[in-house]
Every structure is written in structure tokens, then in C-alpha cells.
PDB file of N, CA and C in Angstrom:
ATOM      1  N   MET A   1      -7.138  10.177 -27.532  1.00 91.00           N
ATOM      2  CA  MET A   1      -5.752   9.547 -27.117  1.00 91.00           C
ATOM      3  C   MET A   1      -5.933   8.597 -26.082  1.00 91.00           C
ATOM      4  N   GLY A   2      -6.488   8.890 -24.843  1.00 93.00           N
ATOM      5  CA  GLY A   2      -6.549   7.821 -23.878  1.00 93.00           C
ATOM      6  C   GLY A   2      -7.701   8.443 -22.868  1.00 93.00           C
ATOM      7  N   CYS A   3      -7.988   7.703 -21.811  1.00 94.00           N
ATOM      8  CA  CYS A   3      -8.927   8.067 -20.992  1.00 94.00           C
ATOM      9  C   CYS A   3      -8.624   6.854 -19.791  1.00 94.00           C
ATOM     10  N   ALA A   4      -9.464   7.070 -18.247  1.00 92.00           N
ATOM     11  CA  ALA A   4      -8.946   6.306 -17.160  1.00 92.00           C
ATOM     12  C   ALA A   4     -10.273   6.517 -16.316  1.00 92.00           C
ATOM     13  N   GLY A   5     -10.978   5.402 -16.025  1.00 92.00           N
ATOM     14  CA  GLY A   5     -11.962   5.599 -15.046  1.00 92.00           C
ATOM     15  C   GLY A   5     -11.556   5.469 -13.639  1.00 92.00           C
ATOM     16  N   VAL A   6     -12.193   6.241 -12.400  1.00 94.00           N
ATOM     17  CA  VAL A   6     -11.798   6.016 -11.066  1.00 94.00           C
ATOM     18  C   VAL A   6     -12.912   6.351 -10.363  1.00 94.00           C
ATOM     19  N   GLU A   7     -13.348   5.570  -9.581  1.00 94.00           N
ATOM     20  CA  GLU A   7     -14.386   5.775  -8.513  1.00 94.00           C
ATOM     21  C   GLU A   7     -13.920   5.249  -7.104  1.00 94.00           C
ATOM     22  N   VAL A   8     -14.632   5.888  -6.074  1.00 94.00           N
ATOM     23  CA  VAL A   8     -14.400   5.546  -4.876  1.00 94.00           C
ATOM     24  C   VAL A   8     -15.594   4.385  -4.642  1.00 94.00           C
ATOM     25  N   ASP A   9     -15.013   3.219  -4.192  1.00 91.00           N
ATOM     26  CA  ASP A   9     -15.949   2.006  -4.004  1.00 91.00           C
ATOM     27  C   ASP A   9     -15.222   1.137  -3.054  1.00 91.00           C
ATOM     28  N   SER A  10     -16.096   0.127  -2.687  1.00 89.00           N
ATOM     29  CA  SER A  10     -15.742  -0.691  -1.466  1.00 89.00           C
ATOM     30  C   SER A  10     -14.688  -1.928  -2.230  1.00 89.00           C
ATOM     31  N   VAL A  11     -13.469  -1.779  -1.451  1.00 84.00           N
ATOM     32  CA  VAL A  11     -12.362  -2.803  -1.932  1.00 84.00           C
ATOM     33  C   VAL A  11     -12.123  -3.735  -0.870  1.00 84.00           C
ATOM     34  N   PRO A  12     -11.536  -4.967  -0.984  1.00 79.00           N
ATOM     35  CA  PRO A  12     -11.209  -5.935   0.059  1.00 79.00           C
ATOM     36  C   PRO A  12     -10.002  -5.373   0.803  1.00 79.00           C
ATOM     37  N   THR A  13      -9.937  -5.630   1.943  1.00 72.00           N
ATOM     38  CA  THR A  13      -8.709  -5.166   2.734  1.00 72.00           C
ATOM     39  C   THR A  13      -7.635  -6.124   2.545  1.00 72.00           C
ATOM     40  N   MET A  14      -6.310  -5.784   3.192  1.00 65.00           N
ATOM     41  CA  MET A  14      -5.211  -6.691   2.980  1.00 65.00           C
ATOM     42  C   MET A  14      -5.232  -8.115   3.670  1.00 65.00           C
ATOM     43  N   SER A  15      -6.349  -8.250   4.540  1.00 59.00           N
ATOM     44  CA  SER A  15      -6.418  -9.471   5.019  1.00 59.00           C
ATOM     45  C   SER A  15      -7.667 -10.152   4.396  1.00 59.00           C
ATOM     46  N   LEU A  16      -7.390 -10.687   3.381  1.00 58.00           N
ATOM     47  CA  LEU A  16      -8.690 -11.211   2.464  1.00 58.00           C
ATOM     48  C   LEU A  16      -9.385 -12.405   3.014  1.00 58.00           C
ATOM     49  N   THR A  17      -8.664 -13.027   4.183  1.00 64.00           N
ATOM     50  CA  THR A  17      -9.247 -14.135   4.838  1.00 64.00           C
ATOM     51  C   THR A  17     -10.685 -13.994   5.596  1.00 64.00           C
ATOM     52  N   ASP A  18     -10.802 -12.488   6.192  1.00 70.00           N
ATOM     53  CA  ASP A  18     -11.958 -12.352   6.857  1.00 70.00           C
ATOM     54  C   ASP A  18     -12.988 -11.699   6.105  1.00 70.00           C
ATOM     55  N   GLY A  19     -12.933 -11.466   4.792  1.00 70.00           N
ATOM     56  CA  GLY A  19     -13.779 -10.970   4.003  1.00 70.00           C
ATOM     57  C   GLY A  19     -14.156  -9.132   4.192  1.00 70.00           C
ATOM     58  N   SER A  20     -13.518  -8.639   5.108  1.00 78.00           N
ATOM     59  CA  SER A  20     -13.645  -7.234   5.385  1.00 78.00           C
ATOM     60  C   SER A  20     -13.254  -6.318   4.212  1.00 78.00           C
ATOM     61  N   LYS A  21     -13.983  -5.235   4.026  1.00 84.00           N
ATOM     62  CA  LYS A  21     -13.723  -4.407   2.912  1.00 84.00           C
ATOM     63  C   LYS A  21     -13.384  -3.045   3.594  1.00 84.00           C
ATOM     64  N   SER A  22     -12.801  -1.949   2.726  1.00 86.00           N
ATOM     65  CA  SER A  22     -12.707  -0.590   2.975  1.00 86.00           C
ATOM     66  C   SER A  22     -13.212   0.130   1.899  1.00 86.00           C
ATOM     67  N   ILE A  23     -13.395   1.479   2.077  1.00 91.00           N
ATOM     68  CA  ILE A  23     -13.694   2.491   0.927  1.00 91.00           C
ATOM     69  C   ILE A  23     -12.479   2.976   0.404  1.00 91.00           C
ATOM     70  N   ALA A  24     -12.385   3.091  -0.968  1.00 92.00           N
ATOM     71  CA  ALA A  24     -10.980   3.598  -1.545  1.00 92.00           C
ATOM     72  C   ALA A  24     -11.272   3.647  -2.973  1.00 92.00           C
ATOM     73  N   PRO A  25     -10.439   4.504  -3.736  1.00 95.00           N
ATOM     74  CA  PRO A  25     -10.426   4.643  -5.063  1.00 95.00           C
ATOM     75  C   PRO A  25     -10.089   3.526  -5.812  1.00 95.00           C
ATOM     76  N   LEU A  26     -10.624   3.157  -6.948  1.00 94.00           N
ATOM     77  CA  LEU A  26     -10.593   2.002  -7.600  1.00 94.00           C
ATOM     78  C   LEU A  26     -10.455   2.488  -8.980  1.00 94.00           C
ATOM     79  N   MET A  27      -9.305   2.207  -9.654  1.00 93.00           N
ATOM     80  CA  MET A  27      -9.028   2.462 -11.057  1.00 93.00           C
ATOM     81  C   MET A  27      -9.551   1.504 -11.845  1.00 93.00           C
ATOM     82  N   SER A  28     -10.075   1.683 -13.146  1.00 87.00           N
ATOM     83  CA  SER A  28     -10.440   0.768 -14.169  1.00 87.00           C
ATOM     84  C   SER A  28     -10.287   1.574 -15.291  1.00 87.00           C
ATOM     85  N   ASN A  29     -10.568   0.595 -16.552  1.00 89.00           N
ATOM     86  CA  ASN A  29     -10.699   1.000 -17.784  1.00 89.00           C
ATOM     87  C   ASN A  29      -9.858   2.026 -18.388  1.00 89.00           C
ATOM     88  N   VAL A  30      -8.519   1.917 -17.952  1.00 93.00           N
ATOM     89  CA  VAL A  30      -7.391   2.934 -18.525  1.00 93.00           C
ATOM     90  C   VAL A  30      -7.302   2.330 -19.841  1.00 93.00           C
ATOM     91  N   ALA A  31      -7.625   3.268 -20.889  1.00 93.00           N
ATOM     92  CA  ALA A  31      -7.522   2.875 -22.397  1.00 93.00           C
ATOM     93  C   ALA A  31      -6.787   4.063 -23.151  1.00 93.00           C
ATOM     94  N   VAL A  32      -6.311   3.508 -24.251  1.00 94.00           N
ATOM     95  CA  VAL A  32      -5.059   4.530 -24.990  1.00 94.00           C
ATOM     96  C   VAL A  32      -5.430   3.796 -26.355  1.00 94.00           C
ATOM     97  N   GLY A  33      -5.610   4.866 -27.219  1.00 94.00           N
ATOM     98  CA  GLY A  33      -6.072   4.629 -28.837  1.00 94.00           C
ATOM     99  C   GLY A  33      -4.764   3.890 -29.347  1.00 94.00           C
ATOM    100  N   LYS A  34      -5.060   3.029 -30.320  1.00 92.00           N
ATOM    101  CA  LYS A  34      -3.785   2.266 -30.986  1.00 92.00           C
ATOM    102  C   LYS A  34      -2.909   3.145 -31.352  1.00 92.00           C
ATOM    103  N   LYS A  35      -2.989   4.295 -31.937  1.00 94.00           N
ATOM    104  CA  LYS A  35      -1.929   5.387 -32.548  1.00 94.00           C
ATOM    105  C   LYS A  35      -1.045   5.832 -31.475  1.00 94.00           C
ATOM    106  N   PHE A  36      -1.641   5.767 -30.282  1.00 93.00           N
ATOM    107  CA  PHE A  36      -0.751   6.375 -28.979  1.00 93.00           C
ATOM    108  C   PHE A  36      -0.224   5.514 -28.182  1.00 93.00           C
ATOM    109  N   ARG A  37      -0.304   4.147 -28.412  1.00 90.00           N
ATOM    110  CA  ARG A  37       0.244   3.203 -27.332  1.00 90.00           C
ATOM    111  C   ARG A  37       1.755   3.230 -27.713  1.00 90.00           C
ATOM    112  N   ARG A  38       2.372   2.779 -26.560  1.00 91.00           N
ATOM    113  CA  ARG A  38       3.828   2.491 -26.539  1.00 91.00           C
ATOM    114  C   ARG A  38       4.603   4.058 -26.500  1.00 91.00           C
ATOM    115  N   ARG A  39       3.921   4.949 -25.849  1.00 94.00           N
ATOM    116  CA  ARG A  39       4.375   6.535 -25.816  1.00 94.00           C
ATOM    117  C   ARG A  39       4.457   6.865 -24.426  1.00 94.00           C
ATOM    118  N   GLY A  40       4.033   6.036 -23.360  1.00 93.00           N
ATOM    119  CA  GLY A  40       4.017   6.634 -22.158  1.00 93.00           C
ATOM    120  C   GLY A  40       2.632   7.214 -21.696  1.00 93.00           C
ATOM    121  N   VAL A  41       1.588   7.109 -22.619  1.00 95.00           N
ATOM    122  CA  VAL A  41       0.396   7.893 -22.291  1.00 95.00           C
ATOM    123  C   VAL A  41      -0.417   7.091 -21.061  1.00 95.00           C
ATOM    124  N   ALA A  42      -0.549   5.705 -21.096  1.00 95.00           N
ATOM    125  CA  ALA A  42      -1.066   4.940 -20.234  1.00 95.00           C
ATOM    126  C   ALA A  42      -0.431   5.270 -18.639  1.00 95.00           C
ATOM    127  N   GLU A  43       0.976   5.316 -18.619  1.00 95.00           N
ATOM    128  CA  GLU A  43       1.793   5.656 -17.557  1.00 95.00           C
ATOM    129  C   GLU A  43       1.235   7.179 -16.967  1.00 95.00           C
ATOM    130  N   GLU A  44       1.073   8.143 -17.908  1.00 95.00           N
ATOM    131  CA  GLU A  44       0.771   9.447 -17.529  1.00 95.00           C
ATOM    132  C   GLU A  44      -0.768   9.416 -16.874  1.00 95.00           C
ATOM    133  N   LEU A  45      -1.652   8.742 -17.599  1.00 95.00           N
ATOM    134  CA  LEU A  45      -2.874   8.618 -17.036  1.00 95.00           C
ATOM    135  C   LEU A  45      -2.875   7.990 -15.591  1.00 95.00           C
ATOM    136  N   VAL A  46      -2.159   7.157 -15.398  1.00 95.00           N
ATOM    137  CA  VAL A  46      -2.172   6.379 -14.281  1.00 95.00           C
ATOM    138  C   VAL A  46      -1.731   7.266 -13.045  1.00 95.00           C
ATOM    139  N   ARG A  47      -0.454   7.899 -13.356  1.00 96.00           N
ATOM    140  CA  ARG A  47       0.073   8.756 -12.433  1.00 96.00           C
ATOM    141  C   ARG A  47      -0.842  10.077 -12.146  1.00 96.00           C
ATOM    142  N   GLU A  48      -1.514  10.563 -13.205  1.00 95.00           N
ATOM    143  CA  GLU A  48      -2.538  11.785 -12.944  1.00 95.00           C
ATOM    144  C   GLU A  48      -3.720  11.203 -12.098  1.00 95.00           C
ATOM    145  N   VAL A  49      -4.125  10.038 -12.213  1.00 95.00           N
ATOM    146  CA  VAL A  49      -5.116   9.618 -11.299  1.00 95.00           C
ATOM    147  C   VAL A  49      -4.617   9.534  -9.966  1.00 95.00           C
ATOM    148  N   GLU A  50      -3.437   8.848  -9.794  1.00 95.00           N
ATOM    149  CA  GLU A  50      -2.914   8.782  -8.480  1.00 95.00           C
ATOM    150  C   GLU A  50      -2.876  10.099  -7.721  1.00 95.00           C
ATOM    151  N   ALA A  51      -2.347  11.167  -8.546  1.00 96.00           N
ATOM    152  CA  ALA A  51      -2.011  12.445  -8.118  1.00 96.00           C
ATOM    153  C   ALA A  51      -3.522  12.985  -7.576  1.00 96.00           C
ATOM    154  N   MET A  52      -4.464  12.844  -8.422  1.00 96.00           N
ATOM    155  CA  MET A  52      -6.019  13.420  -8.162  1.00 96.00           C
ATOM    156  C   MET A  52      -6.549  12.664  -6.941  1.00 96.00           C
ATOM    157  N   VAL A  53      -6.404  11.576  -6.804  1.00 96.00           N
ATOM    158  CA  VAL A  53      -7.085  10.826  -5.594  1.00 96.00           C
ATOM    159  C   VAL A  53      -6.396  11.039  -4.212  1.00 96.00           C
ATOM    160  N   GLN A  54      -4.970  11.447  -4.453  1.00 96.00           N
ATOM    161  CA  GLN A  54      -4.328  11.965  -3.373  1.00 96.00           C
ATOM    162  C   GLN A  54      -4.605  13.574  -2.752  1.00 96.00           C
ATOM    163  N   LYS A  55      -4.299  14.374  -3.864  1.00 97.00           N
ATOM    164  CA  LYS A  55      -4.489  15.766  -3.832  1.00 97.00           C
ATOM    165  C   LYS A  55      -6.063  16.213  -3.513  1.00 97.00           C
ATOM    166  N   ASP A  56      -6.899  15.482  -4.474  1.00 96.00           N
ATOM    167  CA  ASP A  56      -8.416  16.120  -4.542  1.00 96.00           C
ATOM    168  C   ASP A  56      -9.310  15.444  -3.660  1.00 96.00           C
ATOM    169  N   TRP A  57      -9.269  14.119  -3.400  1.00 96.00           N
ATOM    170  CA  TRP A  57      -9.989  13.298  -2.888  1.00 96.00           C
ATOM    171  C   TRP A  57      -9.453  12.739  -1.344  1.00 96.00           C
ATOM    172  N   GLY A  58      -8.094  12.881  -1.167  1.00 96.00           N
ATOM    173  CA  GLY A  58      -7.485  12.962   0.344  1.00 96.00           C
ATOM    174  C   GLY A  58      -7.329  11.325   0.488  1.00 96.00           C
ATOM    175  N   PHE A  59      -6.934  10.481  -0.552  1.00 95.00           N
ATOM    176  CA  PHE A  59      -6.734   9.320  -0.157  1.00 95.00           C
ATOM    177  C   PHE A  59      -5.118   8.799  -0.340  1.00 95.00           C
ATOM    178  N   ASP A  60      -4.601   7.888   0.455  1.00 92.00           N
ATOM    179  CA  ASP A  60      -3.349   7.789   0.475  1.00 92.00           C
ATOM    180  C   ASP A  60      -2.962   6.419  -0.644  1.00 92.00           C
ATOM    181  N   GLU A  61      -3.978   5.801  -1.083  1.00 90.00           N
ATOM    182  CA  GLU A  61      -3.781   4.584  -2.032  1.00 90.00           C
ATOM    183  C   GLU A  61      -4.799   4.380  -3.136  1.00 90.00           C
ATOM    184  N   CYS A  62      -4.499   3.820  -4.147  1.00 91.00           N
ATOM    185  CA  CYS A  62      -5.399   3.711  -5.245  1.00 91.00           C
ATOM    186  C   CYS A  62      -5.340   2.076  -5.650  1.00 91.00           C
ATOM    187  N   TYR A  63      -6.531   1.642  -5.540  1.00 91.00           N
ATOM    188  CA  TYR A  63      -6.552   0.401  -6.115  1.00 91.00           C
ATOM    189  C   TYR A  63      -6.938   0.282  -7.317  1.00 91.00           C
ATOM    190  N   LEU A  64      -6.644  -1.059  -8.230  1.00 90.00           N
ATOM    191  CA  LEU A  64      -7.113  -0.986  -9.639  1.00 90.00           C
ATOM    192  C   LEU A  64      -7.549  -2.410  -9.995  1.00 90.00           C
ATOM    193  N   TYR A  65      -8.126  -2.411 -11.100  1.00 87.00           N
ATOM    194  CA  TYR A  65      -8.701  -3.604 -11.544  1.00 87.00           C
ATOM    195  C   TYR A  65      -8.269  -3.776 -13.050  1.00 87.00           C
ATOM    196  N   VAL A  66      -7.566  -4.991 -13.180  1.00 90.00           N
ATOM    197  CA  VAL A  66      -7.206  -5.205 -14.582  1.00 90.00           C
ATOM    198  C   VAL A  66      -7.407  -6.798 -14.753  1.00 90.00           C
ATOM    199  N   GLU A  67      -7.783  -7.127 -16.022  1.00 92.00           N
ATOM    200  CA  GLU A  67      -8.188  -8.572 -16.539  1.00 92.00           C
ATOM    201  C   GLU A  67      -6.729  -9.254 -16.279  1.00 92.00           C
ATOM    202  N   LYS A  68      -6.618 -10.564 -15.827  1.00 92.00           N
ATOM    203  CA  LYS A  68      -5.387 -11.391 -15.735  1.00 92.00           C
ATOM    204  C   LYS A  68      -4.916 -11.785 -17.353  1.00 92.00           C
ATOM    205  N   ILE A  69      -5.706 -11.641 -18.352  1.00 95.00           N
ATOM    206  CA  ILE A  69      -5.415 -11.804 -19.594  1.00 95.00           C
ATOM    207  C   ILE A  69      -4.432 -10.460 -20.240  1.00 95.00           C
ATOM    208  N   ASN A  70      -4.874  -9.465 -19.595  1.00 92.00           N
ATOM    209  CA  ASN A  70      -4.398  -8.365 -20.102  1.00 92.00           C
ATOM    210  C   ASN A  70      -2.746  -7.981 -19.602  1.00 92.00           C
ATOM    211  N   VAL A  71      -1.843  -8.721 -20.315  1.00 94.00           N
ATOM    212  CA  VAL A  71      -0.262  -8.668 -19.855  1.00 94.00           C
ATOM    213  C   VAL A  71       0.437  -7.297 -19.966  1.00 94.00           C
ATOM    214  N   PRO A  72      -0.119  -6.660 -21.054  1.00 92.00           N
ATOM    215  CA  PRO A  72       0.802  -5.269 -21.276  1.00 92.00           C
ATOM    216  C   PRO A  72       0.289  -4.528 -20.128  1.00 92.00           C
ATOM    217  N   ALA A  73      -0.774  -4.543 -19.539  1.00 92.00           N
ATOM    218  CA  ALA A  73      -1.526  -3.715 -18.572  1.00 92.00           C
ATOM    219  C   ALA A  73      -0.659  -3.894 -17.082  1.00 92.00           C
ATOM    220  N   ILE A  74      -0.690  -5.426 -16.998  1.00 94.00           N
ATOM    221  CA  ILE A  74      -0.093  -5.808 -15.640  1.00 94.00           C
ATOM    222  C   ILE A  74       1.388  -5.498 -15.649  1.00 94.00           C
ATOM    223  N   ARG A  75       2.154  -5.541 -16.497  1.00 94.00           N
ATOM    224  CA  ARG A  75       3.422  -5.229 -16.812  1.00 94.00           C
ATOM    225  C   ARG A  75       3.489  -3.885 -16.452  1.00 94.00           C
ATOM    226  N   LEU A  76       2.892  -2.782 -16.859  1.00 93.00           N
ATOM    227  CA  LEU A  76       2.962  -1.544 -16.617  1.00 93.00           C
ATOM    228  C   LEU A  76       2.565  -1.209 -14.916  1.00 93.00           C
ATOM    229  N   TYR A  77       1.578  -1.779 -14.544  1.00 94.00           N
ATOM    230  CA  TYR A  77       1.073  -1.440 -13.226  1.00 94.00           C
ATOM    231  C   TYR A  77       2.262  -2.055 -12.372  1.00 94.00           C
ATOM    232  N   LYS A  78       2.850  -3.268 -12.618  1.00 95.00           N
ATOM    233  CA  LYS A  78       4.065  -3.729 -11.749  1.00 95.00           C
ATOM    234  C   LYS A  78       5.190  -2.630 -11.768  1.00 95.00           C
ATOM    235  N   LYS A  79       5.356  -2.224 -12.778  1.00 94.00           N
ATOM    236  CA  LYS A  79       6.497  -1.203 -13.183  1.00 94.00           C
ATOM    237  C   LYS A  79       6.208   0.048 -12.161  1.00 94.00           C
ATOM    238  N   LEU A  80       4.910   0.362 -11.998  1.00 94.00           N
ATOM    239  CA  LEU A  80       4.589   1.598 -11.327  1.00 94.00           C
ATOM    240  C   LEU A  80       4.483   1.199  -9.817  1.00 94.00           C
ATOM    241  N   GLY A  81       5.015  -0.026  -9.393  1.00 93.00           N
ATOM    242  CA  GLY A  81       4.656  -0.279  -8.051  1.00 93.00           C
ATOM    243  C   GLY A  81       3.326  -1.034  -7.565  1.00 93.00           C
ATOM    244  N   TYR A  82       2.565  -1.307  -8.216  1.00 92.00           N
ATOM    245  CA  TYR A  82       1.104  -2.082  -8.086  1.00 92.00           C
ATOM    246  C   TYR A  82       1.319  -3.418  -7.713  1.00 92.00           C
ATOM    247  N   ARG A  83       0.776  -4.118  -6.955  1.00 88.00           N
ATOM    248  CA  ARG A  83       1.114  -5.601  -6.644  1.00 88.00           C
ATOM    249  C   ARG A  83      -0.473  -6.314  -6.652  1.00 88.00           C
ATOM    250  N   GLU A  84      -0.302  -7.583  -6.773  1.00 81.00           N
ATOM    251  CA  GLU A  84      -1.498  -8.195  -6.740  1.00 81.00           C
ATOM    252  C   GLU A  84      -1.926  -8.559  -5.445  1.00 81.00           C
TER     253      GLU A  84
END
């Protein structure tokens, strides 16, 4: 049906000009089988990852990686409040 990868990794801070990084959860590889797309599965996966990193790992934020050509994923993440 679907899966999502998440790991704690080094991510750039908000001030990208100084090159500093912090440790935070990084979500990647959110995938949903073709038969299950457009049914809210990806949204549920993202929300479950967010809940896990907050409740189980103690982080307030979750970063994500998505390729610029993946327009449907970018649309979903923006809908869920993620920003570039």
C-alpha cells in the first residue's frame, strides 16, 4: 500500500548563508502503490511520521526531501504546511 522513510540526520538551519546544520528528523521516500494513490494514503503516512517523531523521538519539527520534478508530492507537502 505505502511506506515512508524517516531518520535523524544533519539538516541545514534556517539561516542557510552561514552553512550551519542541526540534527532533526528527515523524511524521505514516501511511496504509495499505484492502486492506492489519490485516496489520502500519502497524507496519512506523512501525518503518522510527524506524530511519531514528535511523540516517540521528542522533536518539534520534521524536515523532508523531495525532488523538484515530483510535483504531486510538492503539492501534498505544501497542503500539509511544509515550505521550501
